[in-house]
Every structure is written in structure tokens, then in C-alpha cells.
């Protein structure tokens, strides 16, 4: 399947269509030549029975031929059939703490916090969908019930238990507009075996899923824009292909979330960088060219508390997304540094910021040119190493992801 030009007129301004096509081709090359580390027997069986994939006993990697990925892309439902419309900002992610907006302390989330978040989302025209936002341990069923009761918009849910899967199935059949979120790959290029059984069960029930992966440039991915996006896309395509092998025609959302380890901040993930927004915008454009439903991350911050800098970070993200168009962007409202905490006051304030921000406020940004060494470093490191001390990362320090 070839990559077509994004359909939104403003996307033409990117002048990056060749870059997007190269990223897709390189991702297919990664799946063929490097493969994905996986020892789960059912995953191996599903791939090997096609005759278009093979397991290498010496490396533990499954190698997937391009025709098999193209077959999966032909059976997965397209973007225009997905129930979340284009240009939707949303509440996504799962913060382990709530930011106490009176004291600035981090506190444990409660169902009352979730009810508040869901109620705000339900009333805000600027928000198109929601995930739980905060982590409530061992309460899968109650979390889903609470979200459905207080928010009538599309929801993303996390389920691993039999009870949670049954509840997700019941909601899917009763009201629809539900997607189950899964992270089945640990970057770089390594399947999380423990996640496969619930993933395949949900797939075979026919529930929509998203396949999330979050490589970090400089740690678990190459330190260049196209190299980072190539690895992210390859991992997401592997999950999408697995889903189509298990149940052809099931809805799969590409949830590749490219991120950046900020070398100047002790390699912490920096979600406030303009480069972070640009990387996720480009990842969406790759998906748009393939007509894939997609969900990325943008418009957040690396600040510990809601402040002027957090607002400036959000405005830059909102404006950039509105200028070029996208499908779904999560983490866009209440999250703070490294998605560790969620501020309800920030959620409410940033809804207003989203409403007020226009495309002409987008900051100038020069998209990085294609980096042919990005594919080479993935070939060299594969699933085995750390990108931090690789010559490619050292060479690009001070050249990539500066803003």
C-alpha cells in the first residue's frame, strides 16, 4: 500500500510528503530486516502461518515481510469510518497523581476526581474524547461505569481482567464509541508477552483497540526526527498487523507517540518541546497518508505546576495542530511534567486556551530533513541496546530537537 498525500489543504504547506513516504518505507524495512523481539508462541504462530513472516531462533526476532503489512493495512477500517472526528483534542493518559490545585501537592486520585474530569469533558465543546486521565488501581469496571455515566463522548478504556473486558464488551455493544487501549510493545522493538493474552481476547471479541508505543529519541530510538518516527511507526504497524491476523477487519487506531529524551534535562521525556508537537504532527500525517485512524500526543508541558510557561507550551501546540490539521491528540489539557500528575484547574483553563488559540498563532518551525542514518542506527541497535551513547545520538546532540 502506497502512502498518499494528506488530504487537508494546510498539510501541503509541510512540503514533507517525500519525508512521510520515506518514513513509511523505512518502517517496513525495519520490520523485514530487523524484526521485533517476541517469544510469545501464539504471536509466532499467527505470523508464521501466513508464510510471510519468520522467526529467527538466533535473535528471538519475528521478521515480517512487507506484503503481510500491506495485507493488514488493506483490511483495517479506515480513518473516515472511525467515530472520533478529525481535529479532536482529548484527555488521554493515566496520571498516578492528582495535582492539588490549592497546595501544589501531589495526592492520590479518587473516583470523585474522575467524575469531575468526565463531567468537565462532557460539557466542553473543545474536547472530542476522553480516557480516564488518572490511575485508579484495581477498579477497571468502576472506572468504565463512571466514565460512561458522566461522559457521553467517545472514551478510551484500559482493561486487563476478565471483568474489565466483559464490561468493555457490554459498553461497546450498548453505546459504542469505545476503544480499548493497549501497550504491547516495549521500545525498542520488544513485545511485552504478558500483554498479549488480553490483547488477543479483546481483538477476537471485535472491540476497537489502539496500539500504543512511545519510543524516546536518544534513549530507545534514534536521535533524529525521521529516525524516531520510523521506529515509532514500525512498532505500531507490528501491532496493527498482529490485530488483523487475529481478527481481520477489527478497528485499530495507530497510537504511535514519538517522544524526546531531553539531553539537557538528564534525559527526561520533554513533552513541552515544540519538537515534540512537530514529531506527533508528522506521525499523524504518515497515518493520514495511509488513511489510518490515529491518536498522538501534543499541547502538553514539562512544567511541575500550572503556570505561564505551561500555558505558552499549550498555545504553541494548539496553534500548530490547528494550522496543519490532525486526527486525535491526547494529553492536551490537564497533564503536567512527564504525565505524572493531572491538574483539574489546568484542564479547565486549557479548555479556554484551546478555544481562544488560532492557527495564525502557530510558531515558526523548520521541519528536519530526512536522515538516512536513522534507519542505519535502527539496523545496528535493533531491540538490543541503548541509543544514549550511540555515535548517531552524540553527533546529533545540539542539532536535533532544539526547541
mmCIF file of C-alpha atoms in Angstrom:
data_model
loop_
_atom_site.group_PDB
_atom_site.id
_atom_site.type_symbol
_atom_site.label_atom_id
_atom_site.label_comp_id
_atom_site.label_asym_id
_atom_site.label_seq_id
_atom_site.Cartn_x
_atom_site.Cartn_y
_atom_site.Cartn_z
ATOM 1 C CA UNK A 1 0.000 0.000 0.000
ATOM 2 C CA UNK A 2 1.454 3.355 -1.001
ATOM 3 C CA UNK A 3 1.363 6.488 1.075
ATOM 4 C CA UNK A 4 -0.943 9.092 -0.393
ATOM 5 C CA UNK A 5 -0.787 12.817 0.157
ATOM 6 C CA UNK A 6 -2.600 14.078 3.256
ATOM 7 C CA UNK A 7 -5.992 15.408 2.250
ATOM 8 C CA UNK A 8 -6.168 18.520 4.408
ATOM 9 C CA UNK A 9 -5.116 21.529 2.276
ATOM 10 C CA UNK A 10 -2.928 23.005 5.008
ATOM 11 C CA UNK A 11 -0.913 19.798 5.124
ATOM 12 C CA UNK A 12 0.525 20.718 1.735
ATOM 13 C CA UNK A 13 2.384 23.535 3.483
ATOM 14 C CA UNK A 14 4.562 20.939 5.178
ATOM 15 C CA UNK A 15 6.249 20.147 1.847
ATOM 16 C CA UNK A 16 7.219 16.933 3.598
ATOM 17 C CA UNK A 17 5.372 14.325 1.536
ATOM 18 C CA UNK A 18 8.627 12.670 0.481
ATOM 19 C CA UNK A 19 9.737 12.606 4.113
ATOM 20 C CA UNK A 20 6.478 10.919 5.127
ATOM 21 C CA UNK A 21 6.768 8.315 2.377
ATOM 22 C CA UNK A 22 10.366 7.578 3.360
ATOM 23 C CA UNK A 23 9.377 7.086 6.995
ATOM 24 C CA UNK A 24 6.759 4.539 5.952
ATOM 25 C CA UNK A 25 9.169 2.697 3.647
ATOM 26 C CA UNK A 26 11.857 2.650 6.318
ATOM 27 C CA UNK A 27 9.397 1.282 8.892
ATOM 28 C CA UNK A 28 8.561 -1.576 6.529
ATOM 29 C CA UNK A 29 12.301 -2.210 6.111
ATOM 30 C CA UNK A 30 12.715 -2.333 9.895
ATOM 31 C CA UNK A 31 10.018 -4.988 10.195
ATOM 32 C CA UNK A 32 11.600 -7.043 7.415
ATOM 33 C CA UNK A 33 15.286 -6.727 8.200
ATOM 34 C CA UNK A 34 15.456 -6.031 11.950
ATOM 35 C CA UNK A 35 12.209 -7.578 13.121
ATOM 36 C CA UNK A 36 10.544 -7.459 16.522
ATOM 37 C CA UNK A 37 11.750 -9.440 19.524
ATOM 38 C CA UNK A 38 8.988 -11.818 20.593
ATOM 39 C CA UNK A 39 8.892 -15.242 22.252
ATOM 40 C CA UNK A 40 5.122 -15.483 22.706
ATOM 41 C CA UNK A 41 4.119 -18.741 20.975
ATOM 42 C CA UNK A 42 0.712 -17.606 19.742
ATOM 43 C CA UNK A 43 2.116 -14.452 18.199
ATOM 44 C CA UNK A 44 4.770 -16.537 16.471
ATOM 45 C CA UNK A 45 2.134 -18.959 15.200
ATOM 46 C CA UNK A 46 -0.117 -16.215 13.829
ATOM 47 C CA UNK A 47 2.729 -14.666 11.886
ATOM 48 C CA UNK A 48 4.467 -17.845 10.724
ATOM 49 C CA UNK A 49 1.278 -19.468 9.437
ATOM 50 C CA UNK A 50 0.949 -16.686 6.855
ATOM 51 C CA UNK A 51 4.124 -17.747 5.082
ATOM 52 C CA UNK A 52 5.056 -14.064 5.020
ATOM 53 C CA UNK A 53 6.902 -13.899 8.339
ATOM 54 C CA UNK A 54 9.601 -15.945 10.017
ATOM 55 C CA UNK A 55 11.088 -16.364 13.482
ATOM 56 C CA UNK A 56 14.851 -16.222 13.880
ATOM 57 C CA UNK A 57 15.866 -18.580 16.690
ATOM 58 C CA UNK A 58 19.281 -16.970 16.984
ATOM 59 C CA UNK A 59 17.926 -13.493 17.770
ATOM 60 C CA UNK A 60 14.398 -14.158 19.022
ATOM 61 C CA UNK A 61 13.033 -11.762 16.404
ATOM 62 C CA UNK A 62 9.983 -12.130 14.175
ATOM 63 C CA UNK A 63 10.687 -10.737 10.697
ATOM 64 C CA UNK A 64 7.614 -9.521 8.828
ATOM 65 C CA UNK A 65 7.566 -9.144 5.057
ATOM 66 C CA UNK A 66 6.072 -6.011 3.551
ATOM 67 C CA UNK A 67 3.226 -7.818 1.699
ATOM 68 C CA UNK A 68 1.882 -9.040 5.051
ATOM 69 C CA UNK A 69 1.830 -5.498 6.467
ATOM 70 C CA UNK A 70 0.158 -4.246 3.290
ATOM 71 C CA UNK A 71 -2.441 -7.000 3.627
ATOM 72 C CA UNK A 72 -3.150 -5.830 7.179
ATOM 73 C CA UNK A 73 -3.411 -2.224 6.034
ATOM 74 C CA UNK A 74 -5.967 -3.283 3.423
ATOM 75 C CA UNK A 75 -8.260 -4.979 5.964
ATOM 76 C CA UNK A 76 -8.108 -2.488 8.833
ATOM 77 C CA UNK A 77 -11.017 0.024 8.800
ATOM 78 C CA UNK A 78 -10.045 3.433 7.523
ATOM 79 C CA UNK A 79 -9.887 6.771 9.227
ATOM 80 C CA UNK A 80 -13.162 8.093 7.815
ATOM 81 C CA UNK A 81 -15.053 5.226 9.464
ATOM 82 C CA UNK A 82 -13.773 5.934 12.968
ATOM 83 C CA UNK A 83 -16.211 7.547 15.389
ATOM 84 C CA UNK A 84 -13.924 10.335 16.616
ATOM 85 C CA UNK A 85 -13.867 13.151 14.036
ATOM 86 C CA UNK A 86 -10.832 14.881 12.605
ATOM 87 C CA UNK A 87 -9.168 17.641 14.647
ATOM 88 C CA UNK A 88 -10.189 16.262 18.041
ATOM 89 C CA UNK A 89 -8.264 17.237 21.140
ATOM 90 C CA UNK A 90 -8.782 14.947 24.106
ATOM 91 C CA UNK A 91 -7.991 13.959 27.661
ATOM 92 C CA UNK A 92 -5.803 10.872 27.497
ATOM 93 C CA UNK A 93 -3.181 9.158 29.543
ATOM 94 C CA UNK A 94 -3.141 7.924 33.116
ATOM 95 C CA UNK A 95 -1.508 10.114 35.759
ATOM 96 C CA UNK A 96 -0.662 8.333 39.016
ATOM 97 C CA UNK A 97 -1.285 11.543 40.967
ATOM 98 C CA UNK A 98 -3.668 14.475 41.050
ATOM 99 C CA UNK A 99 -2.146 17.921 41.396
ATOM 100 C CA UNK A 100 -3.814 19.580 44.395
ATOM 101 C CA UNK A 101 -4.537 22.971 42.888
ATOM 102 C CA UNK A 102 -4.776 24.605 46.328
ATOM 103 C CA UNK A 103 -1.496 23.392 47.816
ATOM 104 C CA UNK A 104 0.506 22.209 44.818
ATOM 105 C CA UNK A 105 0.943 18.803 46.436
ATOM 106 C CA UNK A 106 0.516 15.508 44.626
ATOM 107 C CA UNK A 107 -2.329 13.403 46.008
ATOM 108 C CA UNK A 108 -3.837 10.015 45.198
ATOM 109 C CA UNK A 109 -6.678 10.081 42.659
ATOM 110 C CA UNK A 110 -10.215 9.184 43.703
ATOM 111 C CA UNK A 111 -13.433 8.407 41.883
ATOM 112 C CA UNK A 112 -14.564 11.933 42.730
ATOM 113 C CA UNK A 113 -11.654 13.282 40.691
ATOM 114 C CA UNK A 114 -12.633 11.041 37.785
ATOM 115 C CA UNK A 115 -16.256 12.192 37.991
ATOM 116 C CA UNK A 116 -15.110 15.804 37.895
ATOM 117 C CA UNK A 117 -12.868 15.214 34.885
ATOM 118 C CA UNK A 118 -15.564 13.294 32.990
ATOM 119 C CA UNK A 119 -18.179 15.946 33.727
ATOM 120 C CA UNK A 120 -15.944 18.759 32.508
ATOM 121 C CA UNK A 121 -15.087 16.830 29.346
ATOM 122 C CA UNK A 122 -18.747 16.117 28.664
ATOM 123 C CA UNK A 123 -19.618 19.820 28.702
ATOM 124 C CA UNK A 124 -16.618 21.156 26.752
ATOM 125 C CA UNK A 125 -17.071 21.558 23.003
ATOM 126 C CA UNK A 126 -13.281 21.765 22.617
ATOM 127 C CA UNK A 127 -12.767 18.187 23.845
ATOM 128 C CA UNK A 128 -13.659 15.353 21.486
ATOM 129 C CA UNK A 129 -12.885 12.268 23.597
ATOM 130 C CA UNK A 130 -11.508 11.132 26.921
ATOM 131 C CA UNK A 131 -9.513 8.430 28.615
ATOM 132 C CA UNK A 132 -9.547 8.126 32.391
ATOM 133 C CA UNK A 133 -6.821 10.728 32.948
ATOM 134 C CA UNK A 134 -5.903 9.415 36.397
ATOM 135 C CA UNK A 135 -4.915 5.999 37.718
ATOM 136 C CA UNK A 136 -7.398 4.219 39.976
ATOM 137 C CA UNK A 137 -5.840 0.862 40.767
ATOM 138 C CA UNK A 138 -7.834 -2.369 40.522
ATOM 139 C CA UNK A 139 -11.067 -0.578 39.610
ATOM 140 C CA UNK A 140 -11.405 -1.311 35.891
ATOM 141 C CA UNK A 141 -15.157 -1.901 35.948
ATOM 142 C CA UNK A 142 -15.958 1.036 38.219
ATOM 143 C CA UNK A 143 -13.795 3.370 36.150
ATOM 144 C CA UNK A 144 -15.601 2.406 32.936
ATOM 145 C CA UNK A 145 -19.016 2.739 34.580
ATOM 146 C CA UNK A 146 -18.094 6.160 35.969
ATOM 147 C CA UNK A 147 -16.817 7.432 32.623
ATOM 148 C CA UNK A 148 -19.931 6.218 30.782
ATOM 149 C CA UNK A 149 -22.262 7.704 33.382
ATOM 150 C CA UNK A 150 -20.690 11.148 33.331
ATOM 151 C CA UNK A 151 -19.365 11.475 29.772
ATOM 152 C CA UNK A 152 -21.349 10.728 26.618
ATOM 153 C CA UNK A 153 -18.421 11.296 24.272
ATOM 154 C CA UNK A 154 -16.099 8.622 22.822
ATOM 155 C CA UNK A 155 -13.960 7.019 25.506
ATOM 156 C CA UNK A 156 -10.704 5.103 25.683
ATOM 157 C CA UNK A 157 -10.536 2.438 28.383
ATOM 158 C CA UNK A 158 -7.840 0.164 29.796
ATOM 159 C CA UNK A 159 -8.813 -3.429 30.620
ATOM 160 C CA UNK A 160 -6.747 -6.475 31.507
ATOM 161 C CA UNK A 161 -9.053 -8.534 33.731
ATOM 162 C CA UNK A 162 -11.927 -10.755 32.636
ATOM 163 C CA UNK A 163 -14.384 -8.473 34.450
ATOM 164 C CA UNK A 164 -12.961 -5.393 32.772
ATOM 165 C CA UNK A 165 -13.031 -6.986 29.329
ATOM 166 C CA UNK A 166 -16.635 -8.090 29.865
ATOM 167 C CA UNK A 167 -17.634 -4.562 30.900
ATOM 168 C CA UNK A 168 -15.895 -3.048 27.867
ATOM 169 C CA UNK A 169 -17.724 -5.501 25.605
ATOM 170 C CA UNK A 170 -21.063 -4.643 27.207
ATOM 171 C CA UNK A 171 -20.489 -0.887 26.766
ATOM 172 C CA UNK A 172 -19.295 -1.395 23.188
ATOM 173 C CA UNK A 173 -22.457 -3.301 22.310
ATOM 174 C CA UNK A 174 -24.771 -0.927 24.181
ATOM 175 C CA UNK A 175 -23.477 2.552 23.283
ATOM 176 C CA UNK A 176 -20.429 2.110 21.042
ATOM 177 C CA UNK A 177 -17.830 4.893 20.908
ATOM 178 C CA UNK A 178 -15.391 2.835 22.985
ATOM 179 C CA UNK A 179 -11.781 1.915 22.211
ATOM 180 C CA UNK A 180 -9.576 -0.308 24.352
ATOM 181 C CA UNK A 181 -6.032 0.917 24.811
ATOM 182 C CA UNK A 182 -3.060 -1.441 24.783
ATOM 183 C CA UNK A 183 0.690 -1.110 25.030
ATOM 184 C CA UNK A 184 2.003 -4.421 23.707
ATOM 185 C CA UNK A 185 5.484 -3.269 22.708
ATOM 186 C CA UNK A 186 8.292 -2.039 24.923
ATOM 187 C CA UNK A 187 10.582 0.181 22.881
ATOM 188 C CA UNK A 188 12.751 -0.610 21.140
ATOM 189 C CA UNK A 189 11.049 -3.402 19.199
ATOM 190 C CA UNK A 190 10.240 -5.815 22.031
ATOM 191 C CA UNK A 191 6.849 -7.462 22.572
ATOM 192 C CA UNK A 192 5.519 -7.458 26.147
ATOM 193 C CA UNK A 193 4.448 -11.095 26.400
ATOM 194 C CA UNK A 194 2.162 -10.533 29.397
ATOM 195 C CA UNK A 195 0.024 -8.092 27.395
ATOM 196 C CA UNK A 196 -0.663 -10.475 24.532
ATOM 197 C CA UNK A 197 -3.454 -12.656 26.066
ATOM 198 C CA UNK A 198 -5.816 -9.763 26.938
ATOM 199 C CA UNK A 199 -4.944 -8.002 23.683
ATOM 200 C CA UNK A 200 -5.875 -11.024 21.581
ATOM 201 C CA UNK A 201 -9.010 -11.664 23.628
ATOM 202 C CA UNK A 202 -10.265 -8.119 23.067
ATOM 203 C CA UNK A 203 -9.336 -8.286 19.382
ATOM 204 C CA UNK A 204 -11.253 -11.521 18.892
ATOM 205 C CA UNK A 205 -14.303 -10.013 20.569
ATOM 206 C CA UNK A 206 -14.248 -7.365 17.841
ATOM 207 C CA UNK A 207 -13.709 -4.350 20.099
ATOM 208 C CA UNK A 208 -11.820 -1.385 18.615
ATOM 209 C CA UNK A 209 -8.295 -1.078 20.012
ATOM 210 C CA UNK A 210 -5.399 1.258 19.859
ATOM 211 C CA UNK A 211 -1.794 0.067 19.759
ATOM 212 C CA UNK A 212 0.352 2.415 21.805
ATOM 213 C CA UNK A 213 4.121 2.717 21.654
ATOM 214 C CA UNK A 214 6.282 5.552 22.983
ATOM 215 C CA UNK A 215 9.917 5.447 21.855
ATOM 216 C CA UNK A 216 12.154 8.182 23.239
ATOM 217 C CA UNK A 217 14.698 9.753 20.908
ATOM 218 C CA UNK A 218 18.123 9.429 22.498
ATOM 219 C CA UNK A 219 17.162 6.546 24.776
ATOM 220 C CA UNK A 220 15.053 3.982 22.940
ATOM 221 C CA UNK A 221 15.032 5.484 19.451
ATOM 222 C CA UNK A 222 17.381 7.363 17.096
ATOM 223 C CA UNK A 223 18.119 10.979 17.909
ATOM 224 C CA UNK A 224 16.720 12.453 14.703
ATOM 225 C CA UNK A 225 13.176 13.225 13.639
ATOM 226 C CA UNK A 226 12.815 10.731 10.798
ATOM 227 C CA UNK A 227 14.670 8.017 12.720
ATOM 228 C CA UNK A 228 12.394 8.477 15.734
ATOM 229 C CA UNK A 229 9.275 8.368 13.572
ATOM 230 C CA UNK A 230 10.497 5.320 11.661
ATOM 231 C CA UNK A 231 10.895 3.276 14.849
ATOM 232 C CA UNK A 232 7.578 4.515 16.255
ATOM 233 C CA UNK A 233 5.740 3.656 13.052
ATOM 234 C CA UNK A 234 7.352 0.214 12.758
ATOM 235 C CA UNK A 235 6.248 -0.729 16.264
ATOM 236 C CA UNK A 236 2.687 0.473 15.666
ATOM 237 C CA UNK A 237 2.490 -1.361 12.329
ATOM 238 C CA UNK A 238 3.578 -4.598 14.012
ATOM 239 C CA UNK A 239 0.692 -4.298 16.497
ATOM 240 C CA UNK A 240 -1.762 -3.403 13.754
ATOM 241 C CA UNK A 241 -0.665 -6.402 11.680
ATOM 242 C CA UNK A 242 -0.979 -8.749 14.655
ATOM 243 C CA UNK A 243 -4.520 -7.478 15.279
ATOM 244 C CA UNK A 244 -5.538 -8.056 11.663
ATOM 245 C CA UNK A 245 -4.099 -11.583 11.736
ATOM 246 C CA UNK A 246 -6.147 -12.396 14.835
ATOM 247 C CA UNK A 247 -9.364 -10.809 13.535
ATOM 248 C CA UNK A 248 -9.313 -9.305 10.034
ATOM 249 C CA UNK A 249 -11.411 -6.149 9.862
ATOM 250 C CA UNK A 250 -11.147 -5.183 13.534
ATOM 251 C CA UNK A 251 -10.708 -1.446 14.085
ATOM 252 C CA UNK A 252 -7.156 -0.492 15.071
ATOM 253 C CA UNK A 253 -6.044 3.039 15.939
ATOM 254 C CA UNK A 254 -2.371 3.853 15.331
ATOM 255 C CA UNK A 255 -1.189 5.235 18.678
ATOM 256 C CA UNK A 256 2.496 5.738 17.993
ATOM 257 C CA UNK A 257 3.620 8.504 20.345
ATOM 258 C CA UNK A 258 7.127 9.671 19.420
ATOM 259 C CA UNK A 259 8.814 11.402 22.339
ATOM 260 C CA UNK A 260 12.144 13.029 23.057
ATOM 261 C CA UNK A 261 14.631 12.459 25.864
ATOM 262 C CA UNK A 262 15.893 15.957 26.566
ATOM 263 C CA UNK A 263 19.636 15.598 26.933
ATOM 264 C CA UNK A 264 19.808 18.977 28.681
ATOM 265 C CA UNK A 265 17.339 17.711 31.312
ATOM 266 C CA UNK A 266 19.102 14.479 32.271
ATOM 267 C CA UNK A 267 17.302 12.543 29.530
ATOM 268 C CA UNK A 268 13.834 13.178 30.981
ATOM 269 C CA UNK A 269 10.995 12.977 28.474
ATOM 270 C CA UNK A 270 10.228 16.552 27.444
ATOM 271 C CA UNK A 271 6.602 16.883 26.423
ATOM 272 C CA UNK A 272 6.758 20.661 26.292
ATOM 273 C CA UNK A 273 9.187 20.888 23.385
ATOM 274 C CA UNK A 274 7.845 22.303 20.152
ATOM 275 C CA UNK A 275 9.732 19.410 18.542
ATOM 276 C CA UNK A 276 7.518 17.009 20.495
ATOM 277 C CA UNK A 277 4.430 18.577 18.950
ATOM 278 C CA UNK A 278 6.040 18.506 15.495
ATOM 279 C CA UNK A 279 7.024 14.842 15.809
ATOM 280 C CA UNK A 280 3.492 13.839 16.723
ATOM 281 C CA UNK A 281 2.026 16.002 13.978
ATOM 282 C CA UNK A 282 4.254 14.274 11.428
ATOM 283 C CA UNK A 283 3.341 10.856 12.829
ATOM 284 C CA UNK A 284 -0.302 11.748 12.304
ATOM 285 C CA UNK A 285 0.453 12.821 8.736
ATOM 286 C CA UNK A 286 2.057 9.449 7.991
ATOM 287 C CA UNK A 287 -1.151 7.837 9.265
ATOM 288 C CA UNK A 288 -3.317 10.222 7.273
ATOM 289 C CA UNK A 289 -1.471 9.235 4.117
ATOM 290 C CA UNK A 290 -2.388 5.613 4.879
ATOM 291 C CA UNK A 291 -5.991 6.549 5.825
ATOM 292 C CA UNK A 292 -5.395 5.121 9.316
ATOM 293 C CA UNK A 293 -7.226 6.373 12.382
ATOM 294 C CA UNK A 294 -4.554 7.736 14.678
ATOM 295 C CA UNK A 295 -4.082 9.216 18.110
ATOM 296 C CA UNK A 296 -0.916 11.050 19.110
ATOM 297 C CA UNK A 297 0.119 13.420 21.903
ATOM 298 C CA UNK A 298 0.519 17.193 21.874
ATOM 299 C CA UNK A 299 -0.160 20.513 23.573
ATOM 300 C CA UNK A 300 1.162 19.486 26.981
ATOM 301 C CA UNK A 301 4.070 20.706 29.108
ATOM 302 C CA UNK A 302 7.084 19.742 31.164
ATOM 303 C CA UNK A 303 6.173 22.096 33.992
ATOM 304 C CA UNK A 304 5.519 20.745 37.500
ATOM 305 C CA UNK A 305 2.650 23.153 38.151
ATOM 306 C CA UNK A 306 0.125 25.107 36.059
ATOM 307 C CA UNK A 307 1.850 28.383 35.199
ATOM 308 C CA UNK A 308 2.546 30.822 32.379
ATOM 309 C CA UNK A 309 5.074 28.529 30.761
ATOM 310 C CA UNK A 310 2.593 25.630 30.757
ATOM 311 C CA UNK A 311 0.090 27.920 29.046
ATOM 312 C CA UNK A 312 2.665 29.051 26.477
ATOM 313 C CA UNK A 313 3.543 25.413 25.745
ATOM 314 C CA UNK A 314 -0.117 24.590 25.203
ATOM 315 C CA UNK A 315 -0.787 27.554 22.923
ATOM 316 C CA UNK A 316 2.143 26.623 20.680
ATOM 317 C CA UNK A 317 0.780 23.087 20.410
ATOM 318 C CA UNK A 318 -2.840 24.080 19.841
ATOM 319 C CA UNK A 319 -1.859 26.580 17.149
ATOM 320 C CA UNK A 320 0.445 24.170 15.319
ATOM 321 C CA UNK A 321 -2.232 21.470 15.253
ATOM 322 C CA UNK A 322 -4.908 23.874 14.080
ATOM 323 C CA UNK A 323 -2.631 25.122 11.302
ATOM 324 C CA UNK A 324 -1.923 21.692 9.803
ATOM 325 C CA UNK A 325 -4.868 19.560 10.926
ATOM 326 C CA UNK A 326 -4.772 16.134 12.576
ATOM 327 C CA UNK A 327 -6.997 13.300 13.774
ATOM 328 C CA UNK A 328 -6.739 12.925 17.567
ATOM 329 C CA UNK A 329 -4.308 14.458 20.058
ATOM 330 C CA UNK A 330 -4.344 13.397 23.694
ATOM 331 C CA UNK A 331 -2.665 14.757 26.843
ATOM 332 C CA UNK A 332 -3.839 18.161 25.600
ATOM 333 C CA UNK A 333 -5.349 19.638 28.754
ATOM 334 C CA UNK A 334 -4.730 18.625 32.367
ATOM 335 C CA UNK A 335 -1.373 16.855 32.405
ATOM 336 C CA UNK A 336 1.846 18.162 33.907
ATOM 337 C CA UNK A 337 5.503 17.097 33.739
ATOM 338 C CA UNK A 338 6.112 13.604 32.327
ATOM 339 C CA UNK A 339 2.366 12.855 32.713
ATOM 340 C CA UNK A 340 2.969 12.224 36.413
ATOM 341 C CA UNK A 341 0.124 14.400 37.645
ATOM 342 C CA UNK A 342 -3.197 15.779 36.440
ATOM 343 C CA UNK A 343 -4.483 19.242 37.348
ATOM 344 C CA UNK A 344 -8.224 19.849 37.125
ATOM 345 C CA UNK A 345 -7.640 23.613 37.235
ATOM 346 C CA UNK A 346 -5.273 23.252 34.275
ATOM 347 C CA UNK A 347 -7.898 21.179 32.449
ATOM 348 C CA UNK A 348 -10.458 23.972 32.826
ATOM 349 C CA UNK A 349 -8.023 26.768 31.968
ATOM 350 C CA UNK A 350 -6.619 24.973 28.929
ATOM 351 C CA UNK A 351 -10.079 24.367 27.510
ATOM 352 C CA UNK A 352 -10.337 28.152 27.363
ATOM 353 C CA UNK A 353 -6.864 28.394 25.822
ATOM 354 C CA UNK A 354 -7.814 25.872 23.155
ATOM 355 C CA UNK A 355 -10.936 27.843 22.306
ATOM 356 C CA UNK A 356 -9.010 31.119 22.060
ATOM 357 C CA UNK A 357 -5.983 29.866 20.121
ATOM 358 C CA UNK A 358 -5.995 30.254 16.343
ATOM 359 C CA UNK A 359 -3.890 28.748 13.580
ATOM 360 C CA UNK A 360 -2.171 32.044 12.827
ATOM 361 C CA UNK A 361 -0.542 31.877 16.271
ATOM 362 C CA UNK A 362 1.492 28.840 15.189
ATOM 363 C CA UNK A 363 5.186 29.423 15.825
ATOM 364 C CA UNK A 364 7.694 29.174 13.020
ATOM 365 C CA UNK A 365 9.139 25.679 12.887
ATOM 366 C CA UNK A 366 11.596 24.209 10.407
ATOM 367 C CA UNK A 367 10.879 20.518 9.982
ATOM 368 C CA UNK A 368 14.044 18.426 9.927
ATOM 369 C CA UNK A 369 15.059 16.862 6.642
ATOM 370 C CA UNK A 370 15.125 13.104 6.188
ATOM 371 C CA UNK A 371 18.036 11.451 7.993
ATOM 372 C CA UNK A 372 19.301 8.350 6.115
ATOM 373 C CA UNK A 373 21.385 7.382 9.150
ATOM 374 C CA UNK A 374 18.205 6.941 11.217
ATOM 375 C CA UNK A 375 17.448 3.633 9.539
ATOM 376 C CA UNK A 376 21.068 2.554 9.822
ATOM 377 C CA UNK A 377 21.150 3.088 13.578
ATOM 378 C CA UNK A 378 17.962 1.033 13.990
ATOM 379 C CA UNK A 379 19.577 -1.727 11.950
ATOM 380 C CA UNK A 380 22.649 -1.533 14.183
ATOM 381 C CA UNK A 381 20.932 -1.427 17.575
ATOM 382 C CA UNK A 382 17.610 -3.174 16.921
ATOM 383 C CA UNK A 383 15.975 -4.274 20.170
ATOM 384 C CA UNK A 384 19.250 -4.844 21.979
ATOM 385 C CA UNK A 385 20.832 -1.611 23.004
ATOM 386 C CA UNK A 386 20.524 1.849 24.426
ATOM 387 C CA UNK A 387 20.681 4.716 21.975
ATOM 388 C CA UNK A 388 22.100 7.110 24.556
ATOM 389 C CA UNK A 389 25.781 6.536 23.834
ATOM 390 C CA UNK A 390 25.481 5.670 20.175
ATOM 391 C CA UNK A 391 27.589 7.771 17.832
ATOM 392 C CA UNK A 392 24.441 8.859 15.981
ATOM 393 C CA UNK A 393 22.964 10.363 19.167
ATOM 394 C CA UNK A 394 26.222 12.022 20.141
ATOM 395 C CA UNK A 395 26.622 13.513 16.658
ATOM 396 C CA UNK A 396 23.097 14.923 16.613
ATOM 397 C CA UNK A 397 23.201 16.381 20.110
ATOM 398 C CA UNK A 398 22.788 20.115 19.657
ATOM 399 C CA UNK A 399 21.433 19.634 16.131
ATOM 400 C CA UNK A 400 18.102 17.861 16.566
ATOM 401 C CA UNK A 401 15.103 18.641 18.778
ATOM 402 C CA UNK A 402 16.448 22.030 19.895
ATOM 403 C CA UNK A 403 13.118 23.750 20.580
#
